[in-house]
CSV table of C-alpha atoms in Angstrom, one decimal:
chain,number,residue,atom,x,y,z
Z,1,MET,CA,-69.3,-16.0,-18.3
Z,2,GLY,CA,-72.1,-18.1,-21.1
Z,3,THR,CA,-69.4,-19.1,-24.1
Z,4,LEU,CA,-66.4,-21.2,-22.8
Z,5,SER,CA,-62.5,-21.7,-25.0
Z,6,TYR,CA,-62.6,-25.4,-25.7
Z,7,GLN,CA,-59.5,-25.6,-23.1
Z,8,ARG,CA,-61.3,-25.1,-20.4
Z,9,PHE,CA,-64.4,-27.6,-22.5
Z,10,VAL,CA,-61.7,-30.7,-21.9
Z,11,GLU,CA,-59.8,-29.9,-18.8
Z,12,GLU,CA,-63.5,-29.9,-17.0
Z,13,GLY,CA,-64.7,-32.7,-19.3
Z,14,GLU,CA,-61.9,-34.4,-17.3
Z,15,ASP,CA,-62.8,-32.8,-14.0
Z,16,LEU,CA,-67.0,-33.7,-13.9
Z,17,VAL,CA,-65.6,-37.2,-15.0
Z,18,LYS,CA,-62.7,-37.7,-11.7
Z,19,LYS,CA,-65.8,-36.0,-9.9
Z,20,MET,CA,-68.4,-38.8,-11.2
Z,21,SER,CA,-66.2,-41.3,-10.9
Z,22,LYS,CA,-65.6,-40.6,-7.5
Z,23,ASN,CA,-69.3,-40.5,-6.9
Z,24,GLY,CA,-70.2,-44.5,-7.8
Z,25,GLU,CA,-71.0,-43.1,-11.7
Z,26,LYS,CA,-69.1,-46.4,-13.4
Z,27,ASN,CA,-70.8,-45.8,-17.6
Z,28,ILE,CA,-68.2,-42.2,-18.1
Z,29,CYS,CA,-65.8,-40.6,-19.3
Z,30,TYR,CA,-63.9,-38.4,-21.2
Z,31,VAL,CA,-63.1,-39.2,-25.1
Z,32,ASN,CA,-59.4,-38.1,-25.2
Z,33,GLY,CA,-58.8,-36.2,-30.2
Z,34,ASP,CA,-56.6,-34.7,-29.2
Z,35,ARG,CA,-55.5,-31.4,-26.6
Z,36,GLU,CA,-56.6,-29.3,-30.5
Z,37,GLU,CA,-59.7,-30.7,-31.2
Z,38,GLY,CA,-62.1,-33.8,-30.9
Z,39,GLY,CA,-62.6,-34.5,-27.2
Z,40,TYR,CA,-65.8,-35.2,-26.1
Z,41,LEU,CA,-67.5,-36.7,-22.5
Z,42,LYS,CA,-69.3,-39.9,-23.0
Z,43,ILE,CA,-72.6,-41.1,-20.2
Z,44,GLU,CA,-74.7,-43.3,-20.4
Z,45,ARG,CA,-77.0,-44.9,-18.5
Z,46,LEU,CA,-79.8,-47.9,-19.1
Z,47,LEU,CA,-83.1,-46.1,-17.6
Z,48,VAL,CA,-85.9,-48.0,-16.2
Z,49,VAL,CA,-89.9,-47.1,-17.7
Z,50,SER,CA,-92.1,-48.3,-15.5
Z,51,ALA,CA,-95.3,-46.5,-15.5
Z,52,SER,CA,-94.5,-43.3,-17.6
Z,53,LYS,CA,-92.0,-42.4,-14.9
Z,54,GLN,CA,-88.1,-43.0,-15.7
Z,55,GLU,CA,-85.1,-44.0,-12.6
Z,56,ASN,CA,-81.5,-43.2,-13.2
Z,57,LYS,CA,-80.7,-46.4,-11.0
Z,58,GLU,CA,-77.3,-48.9,-11.3
Z,59,ILE,CA,-78.4,-52.1,-14.0
Z,60,HIS,CA,-77.2,-54.8,-13.8
Z,61,GLU,CA,-78.1,-57.3,-17.3
Z,62,ASP,CA,-78.7,-61.0,-17.2
Z,63,SER,CA,-79.3,-63.6,-19.7
Z,64,ASP,CA,-83.4,-62.9,-19.0
Z,65,GLU,CA,-84.3,-60.0,-20.8
Z,66,ASN,CA,-87.2,-59.0,-19.2
Z,67,SER,CA,-85.4,-58.7,-16.2
Z,68,VAL,CA,-82.9,-56.5,-14.1
Z,69,GLU,CA,-81.4,-56.5,-10.9
Z,70,ILE,CA,-81.9,-52.3,-9.7
Z,71,ASN,CA,-79.7,-52.2,-7.1
Z,72,GLY,CA,-79.2,-56.0,-6.1
Z,73,LYS,CA,-83.1,-56.7,-6.1
Z,74,ARG,CA,-84.9,-58.7,-8.6
Z,75,GLU,CA,-87.3,-57.2,-11.0
Z,76,ASN,CA,-89.1,-57.2,-14.9
Z,77,LYS,CA,-89.1,-53.9,-16.2
Z,78,ASP,CA,-88.7,-53.1,-19.2
Z,79,TYR,CA,-85.7,-50.6,-19.8
Z,80,LEU,CA,-83.6,-48.1,-22.6
Z,81,GLY,CA,-80.9,-47.8,-22.8
Z,82,ALA,CA,-79.0,-44.6,-23.5
Z,83,GLU,CA,-75.7,-42.6,-24.8
Z,84,TYR,CA,-75.0,-38.9,-24.1
Z,85,GLN,CA,-72.8,-37.3,-25.7
Z,86,VAL,CA,-71.5,-33.9,-25.3
Z,87,HIS,CA,-69.2,-32.4,-27.6
Z,88,TYR,CA,-67.4,-28.9,-28.3
Z,89,SER,CA,-69.4,-26.5,-30.7
Z,90,ALA,CA,-66.3,-24.1,-31.9
Z,91,ALA,CA,-68.9,-21.9,-34.3
Z,92,TYR,CA,-70.9,-20.7,-30.5
Z,93,SER,CA,-67.9,-22.1,-28.1
Z,94,VAL,CA,-70.8,-23.6,-26.0
Z,95,PRO,CA,-71.2,-26.9,-25.3
Z,96,LEU,CA,-73.0,-29.3,-27.4
Z,97,PHE,CA,-75.4,-31.9,-26.4
Z,98,LEU,CA,-76.1,-35.1,-27.9
Z,99,ALA,CA,-78.1,-38.1,-27.0
Z,100,ARG,CA,-79.2,-41.4,-28.7
Z,101,PHE,CA,-81.9,-44.0,-26.7
Z,102,TYR,CA,-82.2,-47.7,-27.7
Z,103,THR,CA,-84.3,-50.9,-25.9
Z,104,SER,CA,-83.7,-53.6,-24.9
Z,105,SER,CA,-83.3,-55.2,-28.1
Z,106,GLY,CA,-81.0,-52.9,-29.7
Z,107,GLN,CA,-83.9,-49.9,-31.8
Z,108,THR,CA,-83.0,-47.0,-32.0
Z,109,LEU,CA,-86.1,-44.6,-30.8
Z,110,PRO,CA,-87.1,-42.0,-32.7
Z,111,LEU,CA,-87.7,-38.6,-30.6
Z,112,ASP,CA,-90.8,-38.9,-30.2
Z,113,LYS,CA,-91.0,-42.5,-28.8
Z,114,VAL,CA,-88.2,-41.3,-26.4
Z,115,TYR,CA,-90.3,-39.0,-24.8
Z,116,LYS,CA,-93.5,-41.2,-24.4
Z,117,GLU,CA,-91.7,-43.5,-22.5
Z,118,LEU,CA,-89.8,-42.0,-20.2
Z,119,GLY,CA,-93.2,-39.1,-19.8
Z,120,LEU,CA,-91.0,-36.9,-20.3
Z,121,LYS,CA,-92.6,-33.5,-21.3
Z,122,LEU,CA,-91.1,-31.7,-24.8
Z,123,ASP,CA,-93.3,-28.9,-24.0
Z,124,ARG,CA,-90.4,-26.6,-21.8
Z,125,PHE,CA,-88.5,-27.2,-25.2
Z,126,SER,CA,-89.7,-25.3,-28.8
Z,127,LEU,CA,-89.6,-28.2,-31.7
Z,128,ASN,CA,-86.6,-26.3,-33.3
Z,129,GLU,CA,-84.0,-26.9,-30.0
Z,130,ILE,CA,-84.5,-30.0,-30.3
Z,131,SER,CA,-84.2,-31.8,-33.2
Z,132,VAL,CA,-82.5,-35.3,-34.7
Z,133,SER,CA,-79.5,-34.3,-36.5
Z,134,PRO,CA,-75.9,-35.7,-37.6
Z,135,HIS,CA,-73.1,-36.8,-35.2
Z,136,PRO,CA,-70.4,-34.8,-35.4
Z,137,LEU,CA,-68.2,-38.0,-36.2
Z,138,GLU,CA,-70.4,-40.6,-37.1
Z,139,ASP,CA,-73.4,-39.4,-39.6
Z,140,THR,CA,-75.4,-40.8,-37.5
Z,141,PRO,CA,-78.4,-39.4,-36.6
Z,142,TRP,CA,-78.2,-38.7,-33.5
Z,143,ILE,CA,-81.5,-36.5,-31.3
Z,144,GLN,CA,-79.4,-32.7,-30.6
Z,145,ILE,CA,-80.5,-30.0,-27.9
Z,146,HIS,CA,-79.2,-26.8,-30.7
Z,147,PRO,CA,-76.5,-25.3,-29.5
Z,148,CYS,CA,-77.6,-21.7,-30.4
Z,149,LYS,CA,-79.2,-20.0,-26.5
Z,150,THR,CA,-76.9,-22.2,-24.3
Z,151,GLY,CA,-73.9,-19.0,-24.2
Z,152,SER,CA,-77.4,-16.7,-23.1
Z,153,ILE,CA,-78.6,-19.0,-20.9
Z,154,MET,CA,-75.5,-20.5,-19.5
Z,155,ALA,CA,-74.5,-17.0,-18.8
Z,156,GLN,CA,-77.6,-16.3,-16.2
Z,157,ILE,CA,-77.6,-19.8,-15.0
Z,158,MET,CA,-74.1,-19.3,-13.9
Z,159,LEU,CA,-74.5,-15.9,-12.5
Z,160,GLN,CA,-77.3,-16.9,-10.3
Z,161,ASN,CA,-76.0,-20.5,-9.3
Z,162,GLU,CA,-72.9,-20.8,-7.3
Z,163,LEU,CA,-71.2,-23.5,-10.1
Z,164,GLY,CA,-67.4,-24.1,-10.1
Z,165,ASN,CA,-67.1,-26.1,-13.4
Z,166,TYR,CA,-69.7,-25.1,-16.3
Z,167,LEU,CA,-69.9,-28.2,-17.7
Z,168,ILE,CA,-72.3,-29.5,-14.3
Z,169,GLY,CA,-73.9,-26.6,-14.6
Z,170,PHE,CA,-74.7,-27.1,-19.0
Z,171,LEU,CA,-75.7,-31.0,-18.4
Z,172,SER,CA,-78.1,-30.6,-14.5
Z,173,PHE,CA,-80.0,-28.2,-17.0
Z,174,TYR,CA,-80.2,-29.7,-20.0
Z,175,GLY,CA,-79.6,-33.9,-19.2
Z,176,GLN,CA,-83.2,-33.5,-17.3
Z,177,SER,CA,-85.0,-32.1,-21.4
Z,178,LEU,CA,-83.8,-35.7,-22.1
Z,179,GLY,CA,-83.2,-38.4,-19.4
Z,180,LEU,CA,-80.4,-37.7,-17.8
Z,181,ILE,CA,-80.6,-36.7,-14.0
Z,182,LEU,CA,-77.1,-35.9,-11.9
Z,183,ASP,CA,-76.8,-36.7,-8.5
Z,184,PRO,CA,-76.9,-32.9,-6.7
Z,185,LYS,CA,-74.3,-33.7,-5.2
Z,186,LEU,CA,-71.5,-32.9,-8.4
Z,187,ALA,CA,-73.2,-29.5,-8.1
Z,188,LYS,CA,-70.9,-28.1,-4.6
Z,189,VAL,CA,-68.1,-25.9,-5.4
């Protein structure tokens, strides 16, 4: 149960988009390749950076670059843009987690700055598990969690939890390492 087929990846990706959209998530979509290959899950977020603490909140930009609206209230805080993608690794038969982060001015951040700005701890993962690698479609540098151990880790997660959707378990576990926090309601079967 640690791996999944591409067909199941597509079905669960489309299901996850529906669930997250119903839950109020606005910036998620399943980008279709075709039913055989190329489709992927895409999630975009703005992450508020305050005192080395990351918050995932609904944010609306306006013309003042240093001011954002957070849950209806104006605040002057810096933020990072984050784009997360989940592709299918045919070599490992598991999802492949990718991310890139950028400042309010559009500058892409390197991995060490992402961890510093978001207050995340890299010590949970070895440096060979999280690295900067070429994007599978664009050949541009993205932060990637290498999929080599995903199958065995996900087998344990799926056995210990009553999760019906593999991708929800995958994103709940791996997303934390790069600042993607999912609503716990999504894990309910």
